[in-house]
Amino acid sequence: MSTPSGSPAKTYALKFISGKYQGGEFPLKAEKQIVIGRSSELDMVLVEDMVSRKHARIMVSGVGQISIEDLGSTNGTFVNGEKVKQATLKEGDRILIGTSILKLILQGAGAGEVDEVVAKQRLEEVAVQAARTSTKASSMTGKIEEIPLPDLLQLFHTSKKNGVLVVSNDHEGKIYLRQGRVYYAVIDENHNLGPQKSFNRIVTWEQGDFELRPADPQEFMVELDSSTEALLMDALRQLDEYKRIQKDLPSMSTQLMLAMPMTAPLRELTPELLDVLQQVHNYGSLGGVLNHSEQDDVQAAEAVLQLIKRDYVRAS
């Protein structure tokens, strides 16, 4: 197929970035529609309870415009975190159907034509292989390199998911969800860090695996009470502010010590700065201060920076 100017048209595919079909791809063809659902006679068959028999339809027009339509499904169709009846799709958009997240990707020039029957068989093979190699076939899994955590949490919020989102890299973060709302977070089971600070840190992670596990009956003394949107906005604001000062900060493990001799008068410090000065003395590193300060990471880091600049603290 060619565009009106004679140049080859772009060809797209749906890539599964989460769920039991993760890693599978389904090509889209011009002037063609595919119906997605649980029923075996459909174009794209997704065998899972949260997918309706006829769930959604994706259409590609003759001029290459791609649209999606929900077919009255029980659990809904979501595009970039928004529940839709009908929507136009563009490259990079993420679609949530059941426990599968699909990303609209541009296919390479050498992708070639793939028959729908072959594509359907390949998806079945991916699901069978996943079931053989994993005991987590029914859970949502994927990589946050494919779908950043803020986008994933927005999807979960809109679709009112329950469960524990576990994110693993060098650390293990857990974000607890109730009807899509974040109510608790913890890193490496260190509950002393507090849910707010843990959530803010986890959201900034850019690499790692995620899995949405079943809801945990565990109860917590302190729960987050802000909306998911407010939590995300605050976490991303803090990330921007931290990046602004990061180049001036010592590394997390660099040893910090009180200036000797300390010529700057302590009476000029606010109570908040005195608290941070005490934490520097007690824990001896930026990481130690951030982990033990009652202030958020940005406030505590800015305080350490101020103490260094005013010669109360020195980095060795």
Short mmCIF file of C-alpha atoms in Angstrom, two decimals:
data_model
loop_
_atom_site.label_atom_id
_atom_site.label_comp_id
_atom_site.label_asym_id
_atom_site.label_seq_id
_atom_site.Cartn_x
_atom_site.Cartn_y
_atom_site.Cartn_z
CA MET A 1 0.00 0.00 0.00
CA SER A 2 1.22 3.53 -0.81
CA THR A 3 0.28 6.97 0.44
CA PRO A 4 -1.15 9.56 -1.99
CA SER A 5 2.36 10.90 -2.59
CA GLY A 6 3.51 7.46 -3.71
CA SER A 7 5.70 6.72 -0.69
CA PRO A 8 5.10 3.44 1.19
CA ALA A 9 2.54 3.69 3.98
CA LYS A 10 3.60 3.12 7.55
CA THR A 11 2.67 -0.27 8.95
CA TYR A 12 1.77 -0.78 12.59
CA ALA A 13 1.39 -3.63 15.04
CA LEU A 14 0.05 -4.15 18.53
CA LYS A 15 2.80 -5.29 20.89
CA PHE A 16 1.84 -6.97 24.18
CA ILE A 17 3.92 -5.35 26.94
CA SER A 18 2.09 -6.93 29.88
CA GLY A 19 -0.09 -9.95 30.64
CA LYS A 20 -0.02 -13.61 29.59
CA TYR A 21 0.68 -12.67 25.94
CA GLN A 22 3.64 -10.42 26.82
CA GLY A 23 6.15 -10.26 23.97
CA GLY A 24 3.60 -11.18 21.29
CA GLU A 25 2.76 -8.92 18.35
CA PHE A 26 -0.28 -8.64 16.10
CA PRO A 27 0.08 -6.78 12.77
CA LEU A 28 -2.47 -4.23 11.57
CA LYS A 29 -3.39 -3.93 7.90
CA ALA A 30 -4.90 -1.04 5.96
CA GLU A 31 -8.65 -1.12 5.33
CA LYS A 32 -8.94 -3.99 7.77
CA GLN A 33 -10.57 -4.39 11.17
CA ILE A 34 -9.74 -6.83 13.93
CA VAL A 35 -12.14 -7.84 16.67
CA ILE A 36 -10.63 -8.63 20.06
CA GLY A 37 -12.26 -10.84 22.65
CA ARG A 38 -12.49 -14.18 24.39
CA SER A 39 -14.52 -15.92 21.67
CA SER A 40 -12.41 -18.37 19.66
CA GLU A 41 -13.71 -17.27 16.24
CA LEU A 42 -12.44 -13.68 16.59
CA ASP A 43 -9.32 -12.18 15.00
CA MET A 44 -7.42 -11.65 18.28
CA VAL A 45 -8.37 -14.13 20.99
CA LEU A 46 -7.46 -13.21 24.58
CA VAL A 47 -8.40 -16.09 26.87
CA GLU A 48 -8.99 -14.57 30.29
CA ASP A 49 -11.93 -13.83 32.57
CA MET A 50 -11.69 -10.03 32.41
CA VAL A 51 -12.04 -10.01 28.61
CA SER A 52 -15.58 -10.10 27.17
CA ARG A 53 -16.56 -12.49 24.38
CA LYS A 54 -16.49 -9.54 21.98
CA HIS A 55 -14.50 -6.84 23.74
CA ALA A 56 -13.18 -4.25 21.27
CA ARG A 57 -12.64 -3.54 17.59
CA ILE A 58 -9.60 -1.89 15.99
CA MET A 59 -9.97 -0.43 12.51
CA VAL A 60 -7.37 0.87 10.05
CA SER A 61 -8.71 3.20 7.36
CA GLY A 62 -7.44 3.42 3.80
CA VAL A 63 -5.45 6.54 4.71
CA GLY A 64 -3.82 4.82 7.67
CA GLN A 65 -5.91 6.26 10.51
CA ILE A 66 -6.24 3.75 13.35
CA SER A 67 -9.20 3.77 15.72
CA ILE A 68 -10.48 1.58 18.54
CA GLU A 69 -14.06 0.98 19.67
CA ASP A 70 -15.25 -0.74 22.81
CA LEU A 71 -18.00 -3.27 22.01
CA GLY A 72 -19.92 -2.90 25.26
CA SER A 73 -17.40 -4.94 27.26
CA THR A 74 -17.99 -5.64 30.95
CA ASN A 75 -14.62 -4.35 32.20
CA GLY A 76 -14.01 -1.64 29.63
CA THR A 77 -11.28 -0.60 27.19
CA PHE A 78 -8.65 1.94 28.24
CA VAL A 79 -6.29 4.08 26.17
CA ASN A 80 -3.44 5.84 28.00
CA GLY A 81 -5.30 5.50 31.29
CA GLU A 82 -8.64 6.80 30.01
CA LYS A 83 -11.71 4.63 29.61
CA VAL A 84 -12.97 5.00 26.06
CA LYS A 85 -15.98 4.09 23.94
CA GLN A 86 -14.15 5.11 20.78
CA ALA A 87 -10.74 6.74 20.20
CA THR A 88 -8.19 7.46 17.50
CA LEU A 89 -4.83 5.81 18.14
CA LYS A 90 -1.31 7.04 17.46
CA GLU A 91 2.10 5.42 17.73
CA GLY A 92 3.09 4.76 21.33
CA ASP A 93 -0.46 4.66 22.69
CA ARG A 94 -1.08 1.99 25.32
CA ILE A 95 -4.31 0.01 25.44
CA LEU A 96 -5.51 -1.95 28.48
CA ILE A 97 -7.84 -4.88 27.80
CA GLY A 98 -8.32 -7.30 30.69
CA THR A 99 -4.85 -7.87 32.14
CA SER A 100 -3.09 -7.21 28.81
CA ILE A 101 -1.43 -3.92 27.98
CA LEU A 102 -0.85 -3.46 24.25
CA LYS A 103 1.34 -0.76 22.71
CA LEU A 104 0.82 0.55 19.18
CA ILE A 105 4.23 0.33 17.50
CA LEU A 106 5.59 1.17 14.07
CA GLN A 107 6.84 -1.91 12.25
CA GLY A 108 10.19 -1.93 10.48
CA ALA A 109 10.41 -1.81 6.71
CA GLY A 110 11.41 -5.48 6.60
CA ALA A 111 8.51 -6.71 8.71
CA GLY A 112 6.65 -8.07 5.68
CA GLU A 113 3.09 -9.29 5.49
CA VAL A 114 1.93 -11.61 8.25
CA ASP A 115 -1.26 -13.59 7.78
CA GLU A 116 -3.86 -13.07 10.53
CA VAL A 117 -4.10 -16.82 11.09
CA VAL A 118 -0.33 -16.99 11.63
CA ALA A 119 -0.45 -13.98 14.00
CA LYS A 120 -3.27 -15.65 15.96
CA GLN A 121 -1.28 -18.89 16.25
CA ARG A 122 1.81 -17.01 17.42
CA LEU A 123 -0.16 -15.35 20.22
CA GLU A 124 -1.42 -18.74 21.35
CA GLU A 125 2.16 -20.05 21.36
CA VAL A 126 3.33 -17.09 23.48
CA ALA A 127 0.56 -17.77 26.02
CA VAL A 128 1.35 -21.51 26.16
CA GLN A 129 5.06 -20.83 26.63
CA ALA A 130 4.33 -18.29 29.39
CA ALA A 131 2.12 -20.81 31.18
CA ARG A 132 4.92 -23.41 31.05
CA THR A 133 7.65 -21.16 32.37
CA SER A 134 5.74 -19.16 34.96
CA THR A 135 3.34 -19.73 37.80
CA LYS A 136 2.17 -16.13 37.39
CA ALA A 137 0.23 -16.50 34.15
CA SER A 138 -2.88 -14.92 35.66
CA SER A 139 -1.12 -11.80 36.98
CA MET A 140 -0.07 -8.67 35.14
CA THR A 141 3.67 -8.55 34.60
CA GLY A 142 6.01 -6.48 32.46
CA LYS A 143 8.95 -4.10 32.41
CA ILE A 144 8.82 -0.46 33.43
CA GLU A 145 11.14 0.36 30.53
CA GLU A 146 8.11 -0.46 28.35
CA ILE A 147 5.51 1.35 30.44
CA PRO A 148 6.70 3.93 33.01
CA LEU A 149 5.23 3.58 36.48
CA PRO A 150 3.21 6.84 36.38
CA ASP A 151 1.47 5.61 33.20
CA LEU A 152 0.92 2.16 34.70
CA LEU A 153 -0.55 3.59 37.91
CA GLN A 154 -2.84 5.84 35.87
CA LEU A 155 -4.10 2.78 33.99
CA PHE A 156 -4.67 0.91 37.25
CA HIS A 157 -6.41 3.93 38.76
CA THR A 158 -8.87 4.33 35.88
CA SER A 159 -9.60 0.60 35.69
CA LYS A 160 -10.01 0.42 39.51
CA LYS A 161 -7.51 -2.40 40.04
CA ASN A 162 -7.02 -4.06 43.42
CA GLY A 163 -3.71 -5.62 44.42
CA VAL A 164 -0.07 -5.02 45.21
CA LEU A 165 2.15 -3.63 42.44
CA VAL A 166 5.59 -5.14 43.08
CA VAL A 167 8.52 -3.46 41.30
CA SER A 168 11.90 -5.21 41.39
CA ASN A 169 15.37 -3.99 40.41
CA ASP A 170 18.22 -3.73 42.96
CA HIS A 171 15.43 -3.11 45.48
CA GLU A 172 11.85 -4.29 45.85
CA GLY A 173 9.11 -1.68 45.99
CA LYS A 174 5.48 -2.41 46.77
CA ILE A 175 2.58 -0.11 45.99
CA TYR A 176 -0.77 -1.15 47.47
CA LEU A 177 -3.93 -0.44 45.46
CA ARG A 178 -7.58 -0.44 46.51
CA GLN A 179 -10.04 0.19 43.68
CA GLY A 180 -7.20 1.83 41.77
CA ARG A 181 -6.28 4.19 44.61
CA VAL A 182 -2.78 4.02 46.12
CA TYR A 183 -3.07 3.64 49.89
CA TYR A 184 0.40 2.42 50.95
CA ALA A 185 3.95 1.93 49.67
CA VAL A 186 7.13 0.39 51.05
CA ILE A 187 10.69 -0.32 49.81
CA ASP A 188 12.50 -3.49 50.94
CA GLU A 189 9.93 -3.85 53.76
CA ASN A 190 11.49 -0.81 55.49
CA HIS A 191 8.29 0.59 56.97
CA ASN A 192 10.25 3.21 58.94
CA LEU A 193 10.74 5.11 55.68
CA GLY A 194 7.03 5.88 55.56
CA PRO A 195 4.57 5.32 52.69
CA GLN A 196 4.83 8.82 51.20
CA LYS A 197 8.60 8.82 50.89
CA SER A 198 8.61 5.22 49.63
CA PHE A 199 6.00 6.00 46.95
CA ASN A 200 7.88 9.09 45.77
CA ARG A 201 11.06 7.06 45.33
CA ILE A 202 9.49 4.04 43.62
CA VAL A 203 7.75 6.22 41.02
CA THR A 204 11.13 7.60 39.88
CA TRP A 205 12.52 4.14 39.04
CA GLU A 206 13.09 3.79 35.30
CA GLN A 207 14.20 0.14 35.10
CA GLY A 208 12.92 -3.09 36.54
CA ASP A 209 10.17 -5.68 36.39
CA PHE A 210 6.65 -5.18 37.66
CA GLU A 211 3.92 -7.58 38.72
CA LEU A 212 0.42 -6.85 39.96
CA ARG A 213 -0.18 -9.44 42.66
CA PRO A 214 -3.52 -10.23 44.32
CA ALA A 215 -4.75 -7.90 47.06
CA ASP A 216 -2.97 -8.25 50.41
CA PRO A 217 -5.18 -8.36 53.53
CA GLN A 218 -2.38 -6.76 55.58
CA GLU A 219 -3.44 -3.56 57.35
CA PHE A 220 -1.24 -0.52 58.00
CA MET A 221 -1.34 2.01 60.82
CA VAL A 222 -0.79 4.91 58.42
CA GLU A 223 -2.36 5.07 54.95
CA LEU A 224 -1.97 7.58 52.15
CA ASP A 225 -5.15 9.61 51.77
CA SER A 226 -4.39 11.74 48.69
CA SER A 227 -5.77 10.82 45.27
CA THR A 228 -3.55 8.84 42.91
CA GLU A 229 -3.32 11.88 40.61
CA ALA A 230 -2.21 14.13 43.48
CA LEU A 231 0.37 11.57 44.65
CA LEU A 232 1.81 11.25 41.14
CA MET A 233 1.93 15.01 40.61
CA ASP A 234 3.75 15.53 43.90
CA ALA A 235 6.21 12.68 43.23
CA LEU A 236 7.07 14.00 39.74
CA ARG A 237 7.40 17.57 41.07
CA GLN A 238 9.86 16.30 43.69
CA LEU A 239 11.78 14.42 41.02
CA ASP A 240 12.18 17.61 38.97
CA GLU A 241 13.29 19.58 42.02
CA TYR A 242 15.76 16.89 43.08
CA LYS A 243 17.29 16.75 39.60
CA ARG A 244 17.76 20.54 39.76
CA ILE A 245 20.06 20.28 42.80
CA GLN A 246 21.51 16.80 42.21
CA LYS A 247 24.69 18.02 40.49
CA ASP A 248 25.63 19.98 43.62
CA LEU A 249 24.96 17.14 46.07
CA PRO A 250 27.47 14.54 47.30
CA SER A 251 26.72 10.93 46.36
CA MET A 252 24.41 8.96 48.64
CA SER A 253 27.33 7.08 50.22
CA THR A 254 29.91 9.89 50.46
CA GLN A 255 30.92 10.38 54.08
CA LEU A 256 29.59 13.58 55.64
CA MET A 257 30.97 15.01 58.87
CA LEU A 258 30.62 18.11 60.97
CA ALA A 259 33.14 20.81 60.16
CA MET A 260 36.11 20.77 62.52
CA PRO A 261 36.60 23.37 63.80
CA MET A 262 33.03 24.64 63.34
CA THR A 263 33.36 28.40 63.14
CA ALA A 264 29.86 29.13 61.82
CA PRO A 265 27.57 29.88 64.80
CA LEU A 266 24.87 27.29 65.54
CA ARG A 267 22.46 30.02 66.68
CA GLU A 268 22.06 31.05 63.04
CA LEU A 269 20.48 27.70 62.14
CA THR A 270 16.72 27.11 62.11
CA PRO A 271 15.35 24.18 64.14
CA GLU A 272 14.88 22.23 60.88
CA LEU A 273 18.52 22.72 59.89
CA LEU A 274 19.66 21.76 63.39
CA ASP A 275 17.70 18.50 63.06
CA VAL A 276 19.44 17.75 59.76
CA LEU A 277 22.81 18.63 61.27
CA GLN A 278 22.14 16.08 64.00
CA GLN A 279 21.23 13.47 61.37
CA VAL A 280 24.49 14.16 59.54
CA HIS A 281 26.32 13.55 62.82
CA ASN A 282 24.34 10.36 63.54
CA TYR A 283 24.25 8.75 60.08
CA GLY A 284 27.21 10.26 58.22
CA SER A 285 25.92 10.26 54.62
CA LEU A 286 23.31 11.86 52.40
CA GLY A 287 21.54 8.50 52.06
CA GLY A 288 21.43 8.13 55.84
CA VAL A 289 19.99 11.62 56.28
CA LEU A 290 17.31 11.13 53.61
CA ASN A 291 16.27 7.77 55.10
CA HIS A 292 15.88 9.14 58.62
CA SER A 293 14.66 12.69 58.07
CA GLU A 294 11.00 13.50 58.70
CA GLN A 295 11.22 15.94 55.80
CA ASP A 296 10.75 14.78 52.22
CA ASP A 297 13.86 13.91 50.20
CA VAL A 298 14.05 17.28 48.42
CA GLN A 299 13.74 19.31 51.64
CA ALA A 300 16.31 17.15 53.44
CA ALA A 301 18.75 17.25 50.49
CA GLU A 302 18.42 21.03 50.20
CA ALA A 303 19.14 21.31 53.94
CA VAL A 304 22.29 19.18 53.59
CA LEU A 305 23.40 21.34 50.66
CA GLN A 306 22.83 24.50 52.68
CA LEU A 307 24.81 23.12 55.63
CA ILE A 308 27.71 22.27 53.29
CA LYS A 309 27.68 25.71 51.64
CA ARG A 310 27.61 27.47 55.02
CA ASP A 311 30.50 25.28 56.26
CA TYR A 312 28.69 23.43 59.01
CA VAL A 313 29.19 20.12 57.18
CA ARG A 314 31.99 18.79 54.99
CA ALA A 315 31.98 15.94 52.49
CA SER A 316 35.12 13.79 52.59
#
